[in-house]
Amino acid sequence: MKVEGQDWFYSKTVKEHFMKPKNFLNDLKEVKGFNGYGKTGNMKCGDVMEMWIKVADGRIKGCKWRTFGCASAIASTSILSEMVTEKGGMKIEDALKITGKEIMERLGGLPAVKVHCSVLGDQALREAIKDYEKKQSNKKTKQNK
Amino acid sequence: MKVEGQDWFYSKTVKEHFMKPKNFLNDLKEVKGFNGYGKTGNMKCGDVMEMWIKVADGRIKGCKWRTFGCASAIASTSILSEMVTEKGGMKIEDALKITGKEIMERLGGLPAVKVHCSVLGDQALREAIKDYEKKQSNKKTKQNK
Amino acid sequence: MKKPKEIYLDYSATTPVREEVLKEALPYFSEKFGNPSSFHSRGLEAKNAIESARKRIAKILNCEAEEIIFCGSGTESINLAIKGIAFRELAKGKRGHFITQKTEHEAVLKTMDWLKRIGFEITYLNVDENGLIDLGELTRSIKEDTLLVSIMYANNEVGTIQPIKEIAEICHKKNTLLHTDACQASEYLDLNVKKLGADLMTLNGSKVYSFKGTGLLYKRKEIEIEALIHGGGQESGARSGTENVPGIVALAKALEIAEWEKKKEAKRITALRDYFIKRVEKEIPKAKLNGHRTKRLPNNVNFSFEGIEGESLILYMNEEGVRLSTGSACSSKSLDPSHVLTAMGIDHGTAHGSIRFSLGKETTKKELDFVIGKLKEKVEFLRRISPVWKKGKGVRKK
Amino acid sequence: MKKPKEIYLDYSATTPVREEVLKEALPYFSEKFGNPSSFHSRGLEAKNAIESARKRIAKILNCEAEEIIFCGSGTESINLAIKGIAFRELAKGKRGHFITQKTEHEAVLKTMDWLKRIGFEITYLNVDENGLIDLGELTRSIKEDTLLVSIMYANNEVGTIQPIKEIAEICHKKNTLLHTDACQASEYLDLNVKKLGADLMTLNGSKVYSFKGTGLLYKRKEIEIEALIHGGGQESGARSGTENVPGIVALAKALEIAEWEKKKEAKRITALRDYFIKRVEKEIPKAKLNGHRTKRLPNNVNFSFEGIEGESLILYMNEEGVRLSTGSACSSKSLDPSHVLTAMGIDHGTAHGSIRFSLGKETTKKELDFVIGKLKEKVEFLRRISPVWKKGKGVRKK
Ligand SMILES: Cc1ncc(COP(=O)(O)O)c(C=O)c1O
Ligand SMILES: Cc1ncc(COP(=O)(O)O)c(C=O)c1O
């Protein structure tokens, strides 16, 4: 998708989420009781993302993140955290289906060189869900013992 | 010699002689009684010069010319015609010694690509003097017979 | 007749920048001065300016915006088109064959000459006495390894217009590409690349009442070329260097104005041109019109006045306030007669006496009347002092 | 503190055209618009303008007027210097060896890369952590067939100044030539080529408060190069194309003003630079100054703020009216961290967090105070949301 001849470098939505990011982690206390954590990316590529989720009744009730990266990386995690928590929270099976493309569309497009940022967002989320599921199965195993 | 940053393409003297050429032949009647004629150059190179001289008492008393060529070619023949006729007329032995360089100096210099024009001028003159001398020796031969 | 201050009839050498053009570009010098590559508002502003200019020009050429490469002159655009293809091959360790024709601008000819020196094969097509190439000769010259054919749209000295559409068809039928130098055509002729069929096309600013030091290359996006100027990767990597933002904005505006006025102005100028030609032919003996009588740029008149040398006439006319050229502006540096006239089979003497009158947006009938009057006077004087002219008989052929 | 409208700290990317410069060049657009090659008064006027500009610049560089080749950008000048020598050899069927170093501008590096592809041998010298080359390594790298060494005068990202004089001495002792890219140096450093010893030197307009799309190459007259752009033979055949008369006049004026103000302005800017560096180092934890502390352009500051990514910081600062770059303007197109910082051995994470503050003629202490205030705020916020930053501890190295 091409973003040209506009009044900013990215779409309006990216700008909003970059300038005023939603749900970023201010303090570790905020994720007390959260039950899933994921991390992705590396410094070499210039993007690192962390995501905490709180799952209850199969739905994502809370989502917090931290991002080292460019405007589109920050906006990607910000909007993703909104997507998964809005309307009472997304079911985790639906959350697992979120693609970078959907994030990008919701952001109103990204320049070609920045598309990978949106992919990183859903990767971090998936890691967090995996972590949640692992913890759950651990719990079950324990209970079953 | 370099001519640059001036208010014309050539020196002031070239301009004067080009804009108001001296001694050019207006009508063949003007060279009645002239006793030397020379021609040099060719159309291919873009310069052709004709020169008529009138020699008396070993001095050049009259000089007329016609030139097909650029401004420096016209100015060269014009100034040459002045040089050889001024101050009571140049002795032919001195006229034979005139070089392109002298013509060029008198013109206040010529751009490098135009130096050959001045050389053509003295060539035409030399041809005219040769022609005069040939005619003279022809006369003598006739007289001697 | 009162002597006018100045009559400029050298619009084919260069044009003054239009007021509207300068006005549109002016803010980009000191206010909106950002580097289009800078990642902040000033940079974005500059980037938007050049991308908008690209789109406006693409509309005129009927191509995509990304098919336009801005560069620093018509000459650079031509070099980029030709060497861009040559260097692409060179990097593969290959050479190849180019075709051009003998009356091209030096930018094409000297580029081809140099490619020849480094091992490419060049065919220089002949032209007829009007300056037109032979389409049969072109067809026969295209070979398996012909990389590009470069034929100008309209000639800068004699104004002859080549049949670009037919040439493009031949090139495409024989599986090669066509580049056309449209620098002289841009003000009056159709620049629709789809209609013309050109695969690459050169335009510049200095001939369309815009900035010197600006130009562009249209390149069909499927065609791969190597950059001539490597660096920061601007212009999609085809031409690096900080973009000349005011120059690009100016070029867009100038091409737009040209496009809007094209039909009307071409008609007006053609009428003036034909009036001028007719009067000169009638009133000055042995004045030979060079170039094609109808397949001719609306603003071009080129005459040889037998028996006189062009530079002298130009300087006499200059003294009367009339600005003229012998043809290519560059030729004033050399003593050789115009390569264009020579290629058209015109003898050296006649070629030396050629003068180009190139009309433009300020040209009026009144100006031309003044010019004709002075021309008659000066031609007559120069013929009077010319050893090769015989009154009533013309030039003596020896 | 009242928020200023705009604080431009990206002068190394490009500069606004000075009022005096524009004023001097303006008449050459629409009035004195002739083609310098035209053989009439309008042409002569234009020719005189560029020849006078050439002389004025030659005085500044302490060289002869004919040693200056005007062209269309710094990038083109660099390409002309390097490829001009390469192509000269190519036409003889030869290749050869070039030396450069790893923190050069892309114009040098990409040119060298391409020459490598067509068979030339290239040595890319290393730099130390300050960005300086090792003179011993340079000496050892020069070979029999080394055609040219190209080392920049001052770096555009980190401001490091190379010891050009010593480098020139080594080159000459070992019988090779030195080209130096002085685009960033021209506003503040000595441009006397005799003192510097450079055989070829590149300057451009866009960095000295003059026109984009202008540049020049100084070339010692004994050195033979092949043209990059062939055509009408302008610039003594080294660079064809109608000369950008206003651009050339502007460049002369701008370089003159720079020369007049150099000493005073370098002092003023150096003081501001050092004030800025000192405050940032004191007030922002883990801010790493990139580049040499003293062998540094007066107007360059480059910091890496650990734990954050540069683009985000730039965009936050932009929203506050502060215009900054991550370094090379071009790098904004790519995801790779700066090749300059990487060559200096700075790790990728730190390199990603680098910001260039390039000061200029309008920069004031008050502006810098505002910038520092905002910087602290934005760096703190970005670190807060950064997964790699640990308060009080800096970046966690994994
Ligand atoms: C050090 C250096 N060299 C070369 C250039 C290229 O100059 P230009 O953009 O005029 O081509 C620049 C600026 O972009 C530069 O900073
Ligand atoms: C037909 C033609 N091609 C190319 C050029 C070169 O354009 P520029 O002077 O902008 O390099 C010119 C004008 O000089 C021209 O008339």
Coordinates of N, CA and C in Angstrom, one line a residue, chain D residues 169-298:
Chain D
E169 N 49.1 14.1 1.3 CA 50.6 13.8 1.3 C 50.9 12.4 1.0
I170 N 50.2 11.5 1.7 CA 50.4 10.1 1.5 C 50.1 9.7 0.1
C171 N 49.0 10.2 -0.4 CA 48.6 9.9 -1.8 C 49.6 10.3 -2.8
H172 N 50.1 11.5 -2.6 CA 51.1 12.0 -3.6 C 52.4 11.3 -3.5
K173 N 52.8 11.0 -2.2 CA 54.1 10.3 -2.0 C 54.0 9.0 -2.8
K174 N 52.8 8.3 -2.7 CA 52.7 7.0 -3.3 C 52.1 7.1 -4.7
N175 N 52.2 8.4 -5.3 CA 51.9 8.6 -6.7 C 50.4 8.3 -7.1
T176 N 49.5 8.6 -6.2 CA 48.1 8.5 -6.7 C 47.4 9.9 -6.4
L177 N 46.1 9.9 -6.7 CA 45.4 11.2 -6.6 C 44.4 11.1 -5.5
L178 N 44.0 12.3 -4.9 CA 43.0 12.3 -3.9 C 41.8 13.2 -4.3
H179 N 40.7 12.6 -4.2 CA 39.4 13.3 -4.3 C 38.8 13.4 -2.9
T180 N 38.3 14.6 -2.6 CA 37.6 14.7 -1.3 C 36.2 15.3 -1.5
D181 N 35.3 14.7 -0.8 CA 33.9 15.2 -0.8 C 33.8 16.2 0.3
A182 N 33.7 17.5 -0.1 CA 33.7 18.6 0.9 C 32.3 19.2 1.1
C183 N 31.3 18.5 0.7 CA 29.9 19.0 0.7 C 29.5 19.5 2.1
Q184 N 29.9 18.8 3.2 CA 29.6 19.2 4.5 C 30.5 20.2 5.1
A185 N 31.7 20.3 4.5 CA 32.8 21.1 5.0 C 32.7 22.5 4.6
S186 N 32.0 22.8 3.5 CA 32.1 24.0 2.8 C 31.7 25.2 3.6
E187 N 30.8 25.1 4.5 CA 30.3 26.2 5.3 C 31.2 26.6 6.4
Y188 N 32.1 25.7 6.9 CA 32.8 26.0 8.1 C 34.3 25.8 8.0
L189 N 34.8 25.0 7.0 CA 36.2 24.6 7.0 C 36.9 25.3 5.8
D190 N 38.2 25.2 5.9 CA 39.1 25.8 4.8 C 38.9 25.1 3.5
L191 N 38.7 25.8 2.4 CA 38.5 25.2 1.1 C 39.6 25.4 0.2
N192 N 40.7 25.9 0.7 CA 41.9 26.2 -0.1 C 42.5 24.9 -0.6
V193 N 42.4 24.6 -1.8 CA 42.8 23.3 -2.3 C 44.3 23.1 -2.3
K194 N 45.0 24.2 -2.4 CA 46.5 24.1 -2.4 C 46.9 23.7 -1.0
K195 N 46.3 24.3 0.0 CA 46.7 23.9 1.4 C 46.2 22.5 1.7
L196 N 45.0 22.2 1.2 CA 44.5 20.8 1.5 C 45.2 19.8 0.8
G197 N 45.7 20.1 -0.5 CA 46.4 19.2 -1.3 C 45.5 18.2 -2.1
A198 N 44.2 18.5 -2.0 CA 43.3 17.6 -2.8 C 43.4 17.9 -4.3
D199 N 43.4 16.8 -5.1 CA 43.5 16.9 -6.5 C 42.1 17.2 -7.2
L200 N 41.1 16.6 -6.5 CA 39.7 16.8 -6.9 C 38.9 17.1 -5.7
M201 N 37.9 18.0 -5.8 CA 37.1 18.3 -4.6 C 35.7 18.6 -5.0
T202 N 34.7 18.0 -4.3 CA 33.3 18.2 -4.6 C 32.7 19.2 -3.6
L203 N 31.9 20.1 -4.2 CA 31.1 21.0 -3.4 C 29.7 21.0 -4.0
N204 N 28.7 21.4 -3.2 CA 27.3 21.5 -3.7 C 26.6 22.7 -3.2
G205 N 25.5 23.1 -3.8 CA 24.8 24.3 -3.4 C 23.8 24.1 -2.3
S206 N 23.2 22.9 -2.2 CA 22.1 22.7 -1.2 C 22.6 22.7 0.2
K207 N 23.9 22.6 0.5 CA 24.4 22.7 1.8 C 25.0 24.0 2.2
V208 N 25.0 24.9 1.3 CA 25.6 26.2 1.6 C 24.6 27.4 1.4
Y209 N 23.4 27.1 1.7 CA 22.3 28.1 1.6 C 22.2 28.6 0.1
S210 N 22.4 27.6 -0.8 CA 22.2 27.9 -2.2 C 21.2 26.9 -2.8
F211 N 21.2 26.9 -4.1 CA 20.2 26.1 -4.9 C 20.5 24.6 -4.8
K212 N 19.4 23.9 -4.6 CA 19.4 22.4 -4.9 C 19.7 22.2 -6.4
G213 N 20.2 21.1 -6.7 CA 20.5 20.8 -8.1 C 21.7 21.6 -8.7
T214 N 22.6 22.0 -7.8 CA 23.8 22.6 -8.2 C 25.0 22.0 -7.5
G215 N 26.1 22.0 -8.1 CA 27.3 21.4 -7.5 C 28.5 21.8 -8.4
L216 N 29.7 21.4 -7.9 CA 30.9 21.7 -8.8 C 31.9 20.6 -8.4
L217 N 32.8 20.4 -9.4 CA 33.9 19.6 -9.1 C 35.2 20.4 -9.4
Y218 N 36.0 20.6 -8.4 CA 37.3 21.1 -8.7 C 38.2 20.0 -9.2
K219 N 38.9 20.2 -10.3 CA 39.8 19.2 -10.8 C 41.1 19.9 -11.2
R220 N 42.2 19.4 -10.6 CA 43.5 20.0 -11.0 C 43.6 19.8 -12.5
K221 N 44.1 20.9 -13.2 CA 44.0 20.9 -14.7 C 44.8 19.8 -15.4
E222 N 45.8 19.3 -14.7 CA 46.6 18.3 -15.3 C 45.9 16.9 -15.4
I223 N 44.8 16.8 -14.6 CA 44.2 15.5 -14.5 C 43.2 15.3 -15.6
E224 N 43.3 14.2 -16.3 CA 42.4 13.9 -17.4 C 41.2 13.0 -16.9
I225 N 40.0 13.5 -17.2 CA 38.8 12.6 -16.9 C 38.0 12.5 -18.2
E226 N 37.2 11.4 -18.2 CA 36.2 11.3 -19.3 C 34.9 11.9 -18.7
A227 N 34.1 12.5 -19.6 CA 32.8 13.1 -19.2 C 31.9 12.0 -18.8
L228 N 31.0 12.3 -17.8 CA 29.9 11.4 -17.4 C 28.7 11.7 -18.3
I229 N 28.5 12.9 -18.7 CA 27.4 13.4 -19.5 C 28.0 14.0 -20.8
H230 N 27.8 13.3 -21.9 CA 28.3 13.8 -23.1 C 27.3 14.6 -23.9
G231 N 27.8 15.5 -24.7 CA 26.9 16.4 -25.5 C 27.6 17.6 -26.1
G232 N 27.0 18.7 -25.9 CA 27.4 19.9 -26.6 C 28.8 20.4 -26.2
G233 N 29.4 19.8 -25.2 CA 30.8 20.2 -24.9 C 31.0 21.3 -23.9
Q234 N 29.9 21.7 -23.2 CA 30.0 22.7 -22.2 C 31.0 22.3 -21.1
E235 N 31.4 23.2 -20.2 CA 32.3 23.0 -19.1 C 33.6 22.2 -19.7
S236 N 34.1 22.8 -20.8 CA 35.3 22.3 -21.4 C 35.2 20.8 -21.7
G237 N 33.9 20.4 -22.0 CA 33.7 19.0 -22.5 C 33.5 18.1 -21.3
A238 N 33.7 18.5 -20.1 CA 33.7 17.6 -18.9 C 32.2 17.4 -18.5
R239 N 31.3 18.3 -18.8 CA 29.9 18.2 -18.4 C 29.0 19.0 -19.3
S240 N 28.4 18.2 -20.3 CA 27.6 18.9 -21.3 C 26.2 19.1 -20.8
G241 N 25.5 20.0 -21.5 CA 24.2 20.4 -21.1 C 24.1 21.9 -20.9
T242 N 23.0 22.6 -21.3 CA 22.9 24.0 -21.0 C 23.2 24.3 -19.6
E243 N 24.0 25.3 -19.4 CA 24.5 25.6 -18.0 C 23.3 26.2 -17.2
N244 N 23.2 25.8 -15.9 CA 22.2 26.3 -15.0 C 22.7 27.7 -14.5
V245 N 22.5 28.7 -15.4 CA 23.1 30.0 -15.1 C 22.7 30.6 -13.7
P246 N 21.4 30.6 -13.4 CA 21.1 31.2 -12.0 C 21.7 30.3 -10.9
G247 N 21.7 29.1 -11.1 CA 22.3 28.2 -10.1 C 23.8 28.4 -9.9
I248 N 24.4 28.7 -11.0 CA 25.9 28.9 -10.9 C 26.2 30.2 -10.2
V249 N 25.4 31.3 -10.6 CA 25.6 32.6 -10.0 C 25.3 32.5 -8.5
A250 N 24.2 31.7 -8.2 CA 23.9 31.5 -6.8 C 25.0 30.8 -6.0
L251 N 25.6 29.8 -6.6 CA 26.6 29.1 -5.9 C 27.8 30.0 -5.6
A252 N 28.2 30.8 -6.5 CA 29.3 31.7 -6.3 C 29.0 32.6 -5.1
K253 N 27.8 33.2 -5.2 CA 27.5 34.2 -4.1 C 27.5 33.4 -2.7
A254 N 26.9 32.3 -2.7 CA 26.7 31.5 -1.4 C 28.1 31.2 -0.9
L255 N 29.0 30.7 -1.8 CA 30.3 30.3 -1.3 C 31.1 31.5 -0.8
E256 N 30.9 32.7 -1.5 CA 31.5 33.9 -1.0 C 31.1 34.3 0.4
I257 N 29.8 34.3 0.6 CA 29.2 34.6 1.9 C 29.8 33.7 3.0
A258 N 29.8 32.4 2.6 CA 30.3 31.4 3.6 C 31.7 31.7 3.9
E259 N 32.5 32.1 2.9 CA 33.9 32.4 3.1 C 34.1 33.6 4.0
W260 N 33.3 34.6 3.8 CA 33.4 35.8 4.6 C 33.1 35.6 6.0
E261 N 32.1 34.8 6.2 CA 31.6 34.6 7.6 C 32.2 33.4 8.3
K262 N 32.9 32.6 7.6 CA 33.4 31.3 8.1 C 34.0 31.4 9.5
K263 N 35.0 32.2 9.7 CA 35.7 32.2 11.0 C 34.7 32.5 12.1
K264 N 34.0 33.6 11.9 CA 33.1 34.1 13.0 C 32.0 33.1 13.2
E265 N 31.4 32.6 12.2 CA 30.3 31.7 12.3 C 30.7 30.3 12.8
A266 N 31.9 29.9 12.4 CA 32.3 28.6 13.0 C 32.5 28.7 14.5
K267 N 33.0 29.8 14.9 CA 33.2 30.0 16.4 C 31.9 30.0 17.1
R268 N 30.9 30.7 16.5 CA 29.6 30.9 17.2 C 29.0 29.5 17.3
I269 N 29.0 28.8 16.1 CA 28.3 27.5 16.1 C 29.0 26.4 16.9
T270 N 30.3 26.5 16.9 CA 31.0 25.5 17.8 C 30.6 25.7 19.3
A271 N 30.5 26.9 19.7 CA 30.1 27.2 21.1 C 28.7 26.6 21.4
L272 N 27.8 26.9 20.4 CA 26.5 26.3 20.6 C 26.5 24.8 20.6
R273 N 27.2 24.2 19.7 CA 27.4 22.8 19.7 C 27.8 22.2 21.0
D274 N 28.9 22.8 21.5 CA 29.5 22.3 22.7 C 28.5 22.5 23.9
Y275 N 27.8 23.6 23.9 CA 26.8 23.8 25.0 C 25.8 22.7 24.9
F276 N 25.3 22.5 23.7 CA 24.2 21.5 23.5 C 24.7 20.1 24.0
I277 N 25.9 19.7 23.5 CA 26.4 18.4 23.9 C 26.6 18.3 25.4
K278 N 27.1 19.3 26.0 CA 27.3 19.3 27.5 C 26.0 19.1 28.2
R279 N 25.0 19.8 27.8 CA 23.7 19.7 28.5 C 23.1 18.4 28.3
V280 N 23.1 17.9 27.1 CA 22.5 16.6 26.8 C 23.2 15.5 27.7
E281 N 24.5 15.5 27.6 CA 25.2 14.5 28.4 C 25.0 14.6 29.9
K282 N 24.7 15.8 30.3 CA 24.5 15.9 31.8 C 23.1 15.6 32.1
E283 N 22.1 15.9 31.3 CA 20.7 15.8 31.6 C 20.0 14.6 31.1
I284 N 20.5 14.0 30.2 CA 19.8 12.7 29.7 C 20.8 11.5 29.9
P285 N 20.4 10.6 30.7 CA 21.2 9.5 31.0 C 21.4 8.6 29.7
K286 N 22.5 8.0 29.7 CA 22.8 7.0 28.6 C 22.6 7.7 27.2
A287 N 23.1 8.9 27.1 CA 23.1 9.5 25.8 C 24.5 9.4 25.3
K288 N 24.8 8.7 24.2 CA 26.1 8.5 23.7 C 26.4 9.4 22.5
L289 N 27.4 10.3 22.7 CA 27.8 11.1 21.6 C 28.5 10.3 20.5
N290 N 28.1 10.3 19.3 CA 28.7 9.6 18.2 C 29.6 10.6 17.4
G291 N 30.8 10.0 17.0 CA 31.8 10.9 16.3 C 32.8 11.4 17.2
H292 N 33.8 12.1 16.6 CA 34.9 12.6 17.3 C 34.5 13.8 18.1
R293 N 35.1 13.9 19.3 CA 34.7 15.0 20.2 C 35.2 16.4 19.7
T294 N 36.4 16.4 19.1 CA 37.0 17.7 18.7 C 37.2 17.8 17.2
K295 N 37.6 16.7 16.6 CA 37.7 16.7 15.1 C 36.4 16.5 14.5
R296 N 35.6 17.6 14.7 CA 34.2 17.5 14.4 C 33.7 18.7 13.8
L297 N 32.7 18.6 12.8 CA 32.1 19.8 12.2 C 31.5 20.7 13.3
P298 N 31.7 22.0 13.2 CA 31.2 22.9 14.2 C 29.7 22.8 14.4

